[in-house]
Structure formats: structure tokens, C-alpha cells
mmCIF file of C-alpha atoms in Angstrom:
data_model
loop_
_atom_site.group_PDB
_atom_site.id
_atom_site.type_symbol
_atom_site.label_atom_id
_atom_site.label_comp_id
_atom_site.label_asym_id
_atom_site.label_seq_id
_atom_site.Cartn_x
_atom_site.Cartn_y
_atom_site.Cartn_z
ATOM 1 C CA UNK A 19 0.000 0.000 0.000
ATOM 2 C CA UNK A 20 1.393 3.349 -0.995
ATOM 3 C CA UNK A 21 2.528 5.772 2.004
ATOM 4 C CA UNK A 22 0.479 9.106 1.888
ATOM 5 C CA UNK A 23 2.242 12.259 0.692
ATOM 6 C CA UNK A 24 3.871 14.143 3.629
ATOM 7 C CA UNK A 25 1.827 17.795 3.688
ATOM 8 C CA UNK A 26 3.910 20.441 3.145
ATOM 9 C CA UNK A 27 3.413 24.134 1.701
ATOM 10 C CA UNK A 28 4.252 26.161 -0.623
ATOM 11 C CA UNK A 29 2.928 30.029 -0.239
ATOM 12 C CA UNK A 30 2.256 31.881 -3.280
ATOM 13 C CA UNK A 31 2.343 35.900 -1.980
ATOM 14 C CA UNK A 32 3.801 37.663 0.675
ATOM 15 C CA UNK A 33 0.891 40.379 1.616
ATOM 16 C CA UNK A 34 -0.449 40.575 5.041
ATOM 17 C CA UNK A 35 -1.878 37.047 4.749
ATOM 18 C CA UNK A 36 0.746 35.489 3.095
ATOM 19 C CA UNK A 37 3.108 37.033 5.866
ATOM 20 C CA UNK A 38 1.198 35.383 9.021
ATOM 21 C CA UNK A 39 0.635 32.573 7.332
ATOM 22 C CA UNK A 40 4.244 31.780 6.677
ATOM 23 C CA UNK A 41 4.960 32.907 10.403
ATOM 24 C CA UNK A 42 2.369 30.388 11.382
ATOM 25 C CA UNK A 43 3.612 27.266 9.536
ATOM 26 C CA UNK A 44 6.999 27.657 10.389
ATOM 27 C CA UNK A 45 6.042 28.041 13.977
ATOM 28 C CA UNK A 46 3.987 25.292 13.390
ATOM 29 C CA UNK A 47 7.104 23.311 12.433
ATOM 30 C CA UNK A 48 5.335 22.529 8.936
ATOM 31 C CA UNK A 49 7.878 22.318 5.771
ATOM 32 C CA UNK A 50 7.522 25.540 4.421
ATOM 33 C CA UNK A 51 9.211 24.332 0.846
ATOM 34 C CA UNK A 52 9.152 27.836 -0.755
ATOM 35 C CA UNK A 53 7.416 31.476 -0.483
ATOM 36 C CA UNK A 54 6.853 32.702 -4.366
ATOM 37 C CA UNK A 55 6.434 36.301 -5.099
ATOM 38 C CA UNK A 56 5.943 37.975 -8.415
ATOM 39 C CA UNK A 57 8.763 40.355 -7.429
ATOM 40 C CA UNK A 58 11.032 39.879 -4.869
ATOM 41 C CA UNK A 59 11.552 42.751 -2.362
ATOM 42 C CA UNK A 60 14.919 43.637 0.216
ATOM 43 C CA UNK A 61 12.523 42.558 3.120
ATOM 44 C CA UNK A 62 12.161 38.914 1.456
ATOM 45 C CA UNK A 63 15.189 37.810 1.038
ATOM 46 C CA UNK A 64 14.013 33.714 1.316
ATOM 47 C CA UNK A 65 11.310 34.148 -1.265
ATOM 48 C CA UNK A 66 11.574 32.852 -5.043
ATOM 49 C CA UNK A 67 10.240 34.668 -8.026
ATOM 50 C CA UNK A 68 8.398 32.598 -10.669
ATOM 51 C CA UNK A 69 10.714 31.492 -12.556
ATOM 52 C CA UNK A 70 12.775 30.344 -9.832
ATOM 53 C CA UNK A 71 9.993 28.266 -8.160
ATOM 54 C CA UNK A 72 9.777 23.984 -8.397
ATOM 55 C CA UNK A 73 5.969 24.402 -7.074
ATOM 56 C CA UNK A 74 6.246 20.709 -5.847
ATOM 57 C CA UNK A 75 4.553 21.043 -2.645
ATOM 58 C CA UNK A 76 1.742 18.584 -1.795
ATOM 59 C CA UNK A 77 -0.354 22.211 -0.901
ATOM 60 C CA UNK A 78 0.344 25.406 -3.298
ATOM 61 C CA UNK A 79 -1.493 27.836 -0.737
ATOM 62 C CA UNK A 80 -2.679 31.008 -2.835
ATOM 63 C CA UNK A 81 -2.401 34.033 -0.360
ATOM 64 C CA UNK A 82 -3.042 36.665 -3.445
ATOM 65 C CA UNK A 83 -5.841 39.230 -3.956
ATOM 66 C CA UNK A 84 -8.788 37.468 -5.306
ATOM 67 C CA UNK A 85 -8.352 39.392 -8.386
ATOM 68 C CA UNK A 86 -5.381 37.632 -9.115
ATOM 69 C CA UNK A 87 -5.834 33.803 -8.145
ATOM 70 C CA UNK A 88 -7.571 32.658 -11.118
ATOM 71 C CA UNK A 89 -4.470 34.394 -12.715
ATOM 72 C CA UNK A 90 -1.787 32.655 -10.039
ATOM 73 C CA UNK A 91 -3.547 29.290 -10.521
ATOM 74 C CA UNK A 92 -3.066 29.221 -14.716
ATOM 75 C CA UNK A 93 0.522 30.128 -13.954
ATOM 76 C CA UNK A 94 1.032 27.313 -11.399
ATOM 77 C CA UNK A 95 -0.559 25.369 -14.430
ATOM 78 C CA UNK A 96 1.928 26.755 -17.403
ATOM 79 C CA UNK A 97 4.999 25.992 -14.777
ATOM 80 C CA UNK A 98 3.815 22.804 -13.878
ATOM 81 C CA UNK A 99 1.464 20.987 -16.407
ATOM 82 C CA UNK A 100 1.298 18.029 -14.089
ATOM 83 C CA UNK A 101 -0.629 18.462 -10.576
ATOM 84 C CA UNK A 102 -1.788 15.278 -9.813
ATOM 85 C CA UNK A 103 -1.254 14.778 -5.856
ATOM 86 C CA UNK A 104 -1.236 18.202 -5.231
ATOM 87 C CA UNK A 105 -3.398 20.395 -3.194
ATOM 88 C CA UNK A 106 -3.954 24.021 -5.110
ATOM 89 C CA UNK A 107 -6.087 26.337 -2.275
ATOM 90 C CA UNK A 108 -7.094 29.746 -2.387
ATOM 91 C CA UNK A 109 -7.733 31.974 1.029
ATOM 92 C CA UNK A 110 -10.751 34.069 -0.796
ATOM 93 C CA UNK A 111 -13.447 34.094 1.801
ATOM 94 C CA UNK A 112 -15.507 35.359 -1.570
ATOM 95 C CA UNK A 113 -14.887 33.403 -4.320
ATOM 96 C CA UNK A 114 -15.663 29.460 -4.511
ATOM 97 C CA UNK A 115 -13.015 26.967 -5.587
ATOM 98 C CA UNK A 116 -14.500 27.413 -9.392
ATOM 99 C CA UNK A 117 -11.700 30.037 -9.514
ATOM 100 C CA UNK A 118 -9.536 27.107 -9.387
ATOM 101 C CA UNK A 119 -10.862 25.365 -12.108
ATOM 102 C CA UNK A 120 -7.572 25.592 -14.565
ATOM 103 C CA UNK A 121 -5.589 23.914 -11.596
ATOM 104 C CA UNK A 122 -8.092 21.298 -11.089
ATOM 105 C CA UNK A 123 -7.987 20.213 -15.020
ATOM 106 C CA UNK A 124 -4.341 19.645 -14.189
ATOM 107 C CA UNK A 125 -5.013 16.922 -11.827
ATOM 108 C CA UNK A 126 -4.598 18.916 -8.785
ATOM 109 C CA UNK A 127 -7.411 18.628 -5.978
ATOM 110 C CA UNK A 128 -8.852 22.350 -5.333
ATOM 111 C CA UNK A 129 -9.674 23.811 -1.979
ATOM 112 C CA UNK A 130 -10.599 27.144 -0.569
ATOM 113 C CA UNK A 131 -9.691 27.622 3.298
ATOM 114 C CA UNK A 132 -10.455 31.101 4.473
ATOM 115 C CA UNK A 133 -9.406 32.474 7.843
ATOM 116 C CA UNK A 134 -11.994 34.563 9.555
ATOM 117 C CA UNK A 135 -9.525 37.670 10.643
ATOM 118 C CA UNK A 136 -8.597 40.694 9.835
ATOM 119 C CA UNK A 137 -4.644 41.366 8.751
ATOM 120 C CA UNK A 138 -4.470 44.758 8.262
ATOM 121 C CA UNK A 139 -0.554 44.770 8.408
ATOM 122 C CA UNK A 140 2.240 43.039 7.528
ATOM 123 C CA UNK A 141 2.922 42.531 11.381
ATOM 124 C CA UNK A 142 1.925 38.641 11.695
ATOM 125 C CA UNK A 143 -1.141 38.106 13.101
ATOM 126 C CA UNK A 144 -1.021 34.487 15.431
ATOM 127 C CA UNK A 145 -3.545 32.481 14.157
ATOM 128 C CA UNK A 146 -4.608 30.437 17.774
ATOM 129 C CA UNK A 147 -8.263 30.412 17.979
ATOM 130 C CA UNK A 148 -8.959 31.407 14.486
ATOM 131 C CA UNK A 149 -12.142 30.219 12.630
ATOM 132 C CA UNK A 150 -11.048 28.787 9.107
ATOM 133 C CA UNK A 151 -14.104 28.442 6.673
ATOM 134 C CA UNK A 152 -12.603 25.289 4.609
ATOM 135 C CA UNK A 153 -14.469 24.316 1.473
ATOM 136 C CA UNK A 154 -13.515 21.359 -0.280
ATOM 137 C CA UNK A 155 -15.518 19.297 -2.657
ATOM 138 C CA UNK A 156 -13.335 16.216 -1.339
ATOM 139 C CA UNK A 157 -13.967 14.820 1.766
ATOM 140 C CA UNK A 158 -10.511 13.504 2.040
ATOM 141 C CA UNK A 159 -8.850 16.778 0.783
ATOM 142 C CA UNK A 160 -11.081 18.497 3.341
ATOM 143 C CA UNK A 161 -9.641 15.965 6.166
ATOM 144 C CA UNK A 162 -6.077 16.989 5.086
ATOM 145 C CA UNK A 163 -6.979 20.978 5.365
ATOM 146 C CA UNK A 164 -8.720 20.549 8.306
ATOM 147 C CA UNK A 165 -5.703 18.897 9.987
ATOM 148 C CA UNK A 166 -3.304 21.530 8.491
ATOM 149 C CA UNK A 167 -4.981 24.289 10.259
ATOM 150 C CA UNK A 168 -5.400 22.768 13.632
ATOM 151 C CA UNK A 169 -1.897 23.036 13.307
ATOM 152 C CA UNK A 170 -1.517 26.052 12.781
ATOM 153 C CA UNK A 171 -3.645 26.783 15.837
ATOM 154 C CA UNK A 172 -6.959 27.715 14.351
ATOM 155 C CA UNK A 173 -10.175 26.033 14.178
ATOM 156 C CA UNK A 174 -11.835 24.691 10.834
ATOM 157 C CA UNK A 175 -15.216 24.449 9.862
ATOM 158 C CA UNK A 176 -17.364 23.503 7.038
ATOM 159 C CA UNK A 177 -18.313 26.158 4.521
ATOM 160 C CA UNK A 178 -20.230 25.002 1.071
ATOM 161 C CA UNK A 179 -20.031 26.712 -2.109
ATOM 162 C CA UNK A 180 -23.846 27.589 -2.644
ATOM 163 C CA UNK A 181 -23.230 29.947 0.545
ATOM 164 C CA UNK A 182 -19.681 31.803 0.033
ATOM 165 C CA UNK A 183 -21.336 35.109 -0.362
ATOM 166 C CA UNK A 184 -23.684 34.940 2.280
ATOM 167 C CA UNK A 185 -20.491 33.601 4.552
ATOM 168 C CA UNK A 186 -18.324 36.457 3.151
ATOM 169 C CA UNK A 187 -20.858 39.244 3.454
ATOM 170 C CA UNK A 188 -21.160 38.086 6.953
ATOM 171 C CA UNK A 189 -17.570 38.869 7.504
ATOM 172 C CA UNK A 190 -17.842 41.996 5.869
ATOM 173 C CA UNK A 191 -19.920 43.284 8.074
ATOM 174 C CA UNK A 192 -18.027 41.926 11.204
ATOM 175 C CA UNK A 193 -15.419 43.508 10.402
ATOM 176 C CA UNK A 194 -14.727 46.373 7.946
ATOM 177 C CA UNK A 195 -18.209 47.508 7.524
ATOM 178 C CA UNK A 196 -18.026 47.519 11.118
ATOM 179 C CA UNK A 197 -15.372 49.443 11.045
ATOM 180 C CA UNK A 198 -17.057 52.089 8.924
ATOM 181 C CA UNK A 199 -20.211 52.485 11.532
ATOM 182 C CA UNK A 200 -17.537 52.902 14.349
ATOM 183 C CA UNK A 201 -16.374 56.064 11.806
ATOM 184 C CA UNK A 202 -19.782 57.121 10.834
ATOM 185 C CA UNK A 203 -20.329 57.312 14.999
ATOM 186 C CA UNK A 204 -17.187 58.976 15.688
ATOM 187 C CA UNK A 205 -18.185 61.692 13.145
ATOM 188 C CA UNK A 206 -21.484 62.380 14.921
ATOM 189 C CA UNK A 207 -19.919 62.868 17.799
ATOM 190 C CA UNK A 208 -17.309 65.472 16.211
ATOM 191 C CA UNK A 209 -20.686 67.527 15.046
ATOM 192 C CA UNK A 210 -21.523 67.365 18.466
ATOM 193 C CA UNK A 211 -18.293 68.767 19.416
ATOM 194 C CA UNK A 212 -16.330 66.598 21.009
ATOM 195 C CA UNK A 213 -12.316 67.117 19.443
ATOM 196 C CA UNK A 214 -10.701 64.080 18.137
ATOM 197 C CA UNK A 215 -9.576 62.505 21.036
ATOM 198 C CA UNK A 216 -12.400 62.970 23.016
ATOM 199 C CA UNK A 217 -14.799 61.322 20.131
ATOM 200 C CA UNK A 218 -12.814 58.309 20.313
ATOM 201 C CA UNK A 219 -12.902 57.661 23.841
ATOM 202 C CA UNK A 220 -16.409 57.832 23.800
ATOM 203 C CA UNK A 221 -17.633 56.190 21.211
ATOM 204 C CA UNK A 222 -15.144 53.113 22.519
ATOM 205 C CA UNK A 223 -16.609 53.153 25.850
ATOM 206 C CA UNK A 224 -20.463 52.524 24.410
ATOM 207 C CA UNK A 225 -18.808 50.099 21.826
ATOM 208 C CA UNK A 226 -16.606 47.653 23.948
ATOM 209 C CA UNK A 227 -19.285 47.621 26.534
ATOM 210 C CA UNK A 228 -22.219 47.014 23.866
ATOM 211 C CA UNK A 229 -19.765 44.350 22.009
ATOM 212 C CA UNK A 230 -18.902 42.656 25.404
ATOM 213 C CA UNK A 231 -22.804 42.553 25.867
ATOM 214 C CA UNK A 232 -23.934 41.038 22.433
ATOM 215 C CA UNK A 233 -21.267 37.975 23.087
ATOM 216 C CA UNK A 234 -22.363 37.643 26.507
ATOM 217 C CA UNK A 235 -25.400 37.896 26.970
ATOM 218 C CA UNK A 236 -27.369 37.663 23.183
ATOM 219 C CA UNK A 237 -28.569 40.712 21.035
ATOM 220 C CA UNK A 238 -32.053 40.956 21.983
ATOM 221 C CA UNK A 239 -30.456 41.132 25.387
ATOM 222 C CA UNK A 240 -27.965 43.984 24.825
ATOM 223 C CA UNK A 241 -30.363 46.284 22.975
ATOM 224 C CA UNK A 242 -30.924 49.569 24.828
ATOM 225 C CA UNK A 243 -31.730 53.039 24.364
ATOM 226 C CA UNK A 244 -34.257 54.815 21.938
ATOM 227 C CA UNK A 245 -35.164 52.304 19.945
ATOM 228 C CA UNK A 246 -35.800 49.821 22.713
ATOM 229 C CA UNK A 247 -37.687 52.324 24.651
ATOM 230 C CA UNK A 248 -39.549 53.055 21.279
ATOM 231 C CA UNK A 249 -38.805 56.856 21.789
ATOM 232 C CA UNK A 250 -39.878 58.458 18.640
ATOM 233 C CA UNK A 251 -39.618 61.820 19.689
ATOM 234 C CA UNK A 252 -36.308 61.249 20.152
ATOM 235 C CA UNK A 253 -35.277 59.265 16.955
ATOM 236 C CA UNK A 254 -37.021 62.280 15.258
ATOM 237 C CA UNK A 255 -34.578 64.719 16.875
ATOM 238 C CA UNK A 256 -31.453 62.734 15.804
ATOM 239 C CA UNK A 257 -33.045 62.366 12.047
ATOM 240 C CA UNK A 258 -33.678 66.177 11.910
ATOM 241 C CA UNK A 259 -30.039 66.927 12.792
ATOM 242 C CA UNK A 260 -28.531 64.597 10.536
ATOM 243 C CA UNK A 261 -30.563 66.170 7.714
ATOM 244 C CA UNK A 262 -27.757 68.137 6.791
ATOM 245 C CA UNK A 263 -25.387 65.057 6.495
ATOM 246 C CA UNK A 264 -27.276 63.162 4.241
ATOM 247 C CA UNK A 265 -24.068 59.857 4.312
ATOM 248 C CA UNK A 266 -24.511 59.555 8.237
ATOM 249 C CA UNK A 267 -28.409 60.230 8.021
ATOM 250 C CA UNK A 268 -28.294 57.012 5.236
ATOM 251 C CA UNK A 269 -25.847 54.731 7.535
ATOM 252 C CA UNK A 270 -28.246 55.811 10.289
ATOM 253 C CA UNK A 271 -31.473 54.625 9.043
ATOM 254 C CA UNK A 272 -30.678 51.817 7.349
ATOM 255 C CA UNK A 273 -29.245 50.342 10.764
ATOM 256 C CA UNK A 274 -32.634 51.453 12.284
ATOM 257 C CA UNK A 275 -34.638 49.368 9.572
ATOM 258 C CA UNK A 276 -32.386 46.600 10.614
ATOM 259 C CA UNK A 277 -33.173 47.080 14.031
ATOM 260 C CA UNK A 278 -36.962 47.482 13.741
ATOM 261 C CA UNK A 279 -37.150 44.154 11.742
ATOM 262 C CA UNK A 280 -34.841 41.976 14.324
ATOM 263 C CA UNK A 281 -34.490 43.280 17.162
ATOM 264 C CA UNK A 282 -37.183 43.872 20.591
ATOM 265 C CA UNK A 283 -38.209 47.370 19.684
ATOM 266 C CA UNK A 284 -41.447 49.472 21.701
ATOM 267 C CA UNK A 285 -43.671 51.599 19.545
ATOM 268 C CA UNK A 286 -42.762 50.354 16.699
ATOM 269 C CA UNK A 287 -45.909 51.911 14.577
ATOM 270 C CA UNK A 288 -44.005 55.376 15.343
ATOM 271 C CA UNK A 289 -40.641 54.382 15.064
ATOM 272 C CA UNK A 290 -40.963 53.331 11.685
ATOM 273 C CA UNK A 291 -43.250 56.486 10.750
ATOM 274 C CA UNK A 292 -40.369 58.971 11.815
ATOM 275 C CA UNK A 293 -37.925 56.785 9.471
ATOM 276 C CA UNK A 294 -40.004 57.007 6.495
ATOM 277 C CA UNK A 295 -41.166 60.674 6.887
ATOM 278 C CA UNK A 296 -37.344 61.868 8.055
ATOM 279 C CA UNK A 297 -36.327 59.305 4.168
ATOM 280 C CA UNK A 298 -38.985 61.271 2.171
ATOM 281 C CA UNK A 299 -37.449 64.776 3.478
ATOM 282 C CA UNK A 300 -34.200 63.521 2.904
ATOM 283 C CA UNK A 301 -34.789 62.447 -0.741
ATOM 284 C CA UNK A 302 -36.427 65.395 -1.540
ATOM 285 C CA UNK A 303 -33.362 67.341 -0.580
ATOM 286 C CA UNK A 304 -31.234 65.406 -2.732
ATOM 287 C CA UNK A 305 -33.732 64.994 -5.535
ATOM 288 C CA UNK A 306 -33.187 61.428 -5.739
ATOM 289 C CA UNK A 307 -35.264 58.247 -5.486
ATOM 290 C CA UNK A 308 -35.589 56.533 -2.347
ATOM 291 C CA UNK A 309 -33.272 54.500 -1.720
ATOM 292 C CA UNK A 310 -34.449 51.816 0.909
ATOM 293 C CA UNK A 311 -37.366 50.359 1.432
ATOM 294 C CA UNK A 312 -39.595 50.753 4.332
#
């Protein structure tokens, strides 16, 4: 009976990704066999271009921007014609493993396994505790992924192809959309005069506490305030003076639509009322069409 292949990796980019992910298989004491870079830089002195790649590694782990992969994966293909025995994976948490299909034609089996974090440096980011969405049409390829990132330290799970967008949207707004509604908050606080530093602290205090909360204790459970109170006077107030900043006024609303469809609001006749007069105002302003619906 033939001896499975040993897993070892091969890391195709050296972005933020690419960086902790290298940091966390060699700490991981996996055989890192190469890093490949399209152009090699001072501050990667162990990484291969191209042309100076063998791409033999049982996994060829794409860490590139998703615009690129389909691109990295037909190059893997013209360097190496033959992939049977291989593992080609992608880390999109957007695209399925279709983007893979050129590598898969080449014999190679084709896997996406996404880590839910953010790596907004090249700084590594350790990767203990990490959710990895791993899709894999084979079971046995999935096994193999699965095992490589409990190595690493993170913590696979099960993500199907039908619902990548719906997975990645959810991560979206986790994180970087969430990001942006942290902004749009500090801003209102700047119009109400706070100076920089002071608009920061504040909005962190409500949004560690409120975080802590949701993960603790549920969201129905950690809603609070106007909306929970069903205070329309008082949503109408905060609609009037964002009338004049028609962005915040949008991000606003919309995450008061969201909140009056899921979450345990009072008065909820009233609160929706003030949102769709306060909308109609607003679009007659701008002279545009509505753009969300009641």
C-alpha cells in the first residue's frame, strides 16, 4: 500500500496574509518548501520569483488578492502541467473553488480555506483560535486541510459553495463595515463637538461595553436606548439633525430598519413612521429616489 504524501506548503504571496501565514507554519514546524512572489523585495530575502519556483509542494497555498488567483492558478498550471497529488487552495473568503478550475484540469485537488480575521498589516497576526471556513468538494482533501490548520492553531469548519457570499458578506460586516459604523459614529460625535480625542474615547466606551454585551449575553439582550424604549420623539430629533449630512443620516437609518425588523423594539408603529417621513425629506433634498425600502 502506498505511504500518503507528507503535507507540506508552498505560499504563493507575501501580503499581510501570506506574511502570518508563513509565520504560522513555520512556527507550526510545517515544511515551508518555498514562499513565491511575483517580485522579490529587500525585506524577502528567502522568497523565489516565478521562474525560480519547483511548485512541488503537496499544498500550493494562494495568499493573493482574489483578483489575481484565477491568474496565479493558470501560472502554477503553465509551470507545472502536471498536478496530480497536489493540493492548489485559495484563502478568498468570496470566491468558490470554481476560480480554481484551470488547476483542477491539471489533476490537482482544489480547496478554498479562508481564515476569519482581519490582517491589516504586515505585522503577523497568530492564528490560535482562528475560525477557518474550509471548502472542499473532497472529503478527504477536506480531512487533510482541516488537519493543516489545527496546526496552525486555528479552528476549521465547514463552509459550502452555494453559501460563500452569504459567509463572506457576513464577515464583511463583522469587520470592515463595522469598522465604517464605528467612523460614521465617531463623526457624529465630532458635530456634536467633542475634538478628536475625546470622540474616540467615547464612542469606545459605548462600543466595547455594547460588544462585550452582544457575546455575553445575546442581542435581543444587549439592545438599549431609543429604539428599545420606542422613543420616537427622540429618533425624530437625531433624524432632523442629521438632515444636513445626508451619508450619516443614510448609515443611520438603514441600521434602524435593521433594528426594527430583528431586534425587541417598543412603539414600533411610530418608530418606523419617523424613518419614512425623516427618508422622504431627505430624498427630496437630494432629488433622488428613495433608496431603501420601508
Amino acid at each position: 500500500m502506498a505511504r500518503a504524501r507528507k503535507t507540506d506548503v508552498c505560499i504563493i504571496g507575501l501580503g499581510n496574509w501570506g506574511t502570518a501565514l508563513a509565520a504560522a507554519v513555520t512556527r507550526a514546524d510545517i515544511p515551508l518548501r518555498e514562499i513565491v512572489v511575483r517580485r522579490r523585495r529587500r525585506a524577502q530575502p528567502s522568497a523565489l520569483t516565478w521562474s525560480g519556483a519547483k511548485l512541488d509542494a503537496r499544498v500550493l497555498w494562494l495568499c493573493v488578492p482574489d483578483s489575481a488567483i484565477a491568474v496565479a492558478a493558470a501560472e502554477i498550471v503553465r509551470r507545472r502541467a502536471d498536478l496530480r497529488g497536489q493540493v492548489v487552495v485559495h484563502s478568498s473568503g468570496a470566491l468558490t473553488v470554481d476560480v480554481l478550475d484551470s488547476a483542477r484540469r491539471a489533476g490537482a485537488a482544489i480547496a478554498s480555506v479562508h481564515p476569519a480575521m482581519t490582517f491589516p498589516t504586515r505585522r503577523a497576526v497568530p492564528l490560535d483560535g482562528v475560525l477557518f471556513g474550509v471548502e472542499a468538494p473532497d472529503p478527504s482533501v477536506r480531512r487533510t486541510l482541516d488537519s493543516l490548520v489545527r496546526r496552525l492553531g486555528g479552528k476549521p469548519f465547514n463552509i459550502s459553495s452555494r453559501n460563500k457570499a452569504f459567509y463572506h458578506a457576513a464577515g464583511t460586516l463583522s469587520s470592515p463595515l463595522l469598522v465604517s459604523e464605528l467612523t460614521a459614529a465617531i463623526a457624529a460625535a465630532r458635530l456634536a463637538g467633542l475634538d478628536r480625542r475625546n470622540a474616540l474615547r467615547w464612542v469606545e466606551s459605548l462600543a466595547i461595553a455594547t460588544l462585550r454585551n452582544v457575546f455575553a449575553r445575546g442581542p435581543a439582550r444587549s439592545f438599549s436606548g431609543p429604539f428599545a424604549r420606542g422613543d420616537a420623539g427622540t429618533i425624530e430629533l437625531h433624524l432632523q439633525a442629521l438632515q444636513e449630512h445626508p451619508m450619516l443620516a443614510d448609515v443611520y437609518r438603514s441600521l434602524a430598519v435593521h433594528a426594527l425588523e430583528s431586534l425587541p423594539v417598543q412603539n414600533r408603529r411610530a418608530l418606523a413612521l419617523a424613518l419614512r417621513t425623516s427618508r422622504k425629506q431627505l430624498t427630496h433634498q437630494k432629488g433622488a429616489k428613495p433608496r431603501m425600502r420601508d
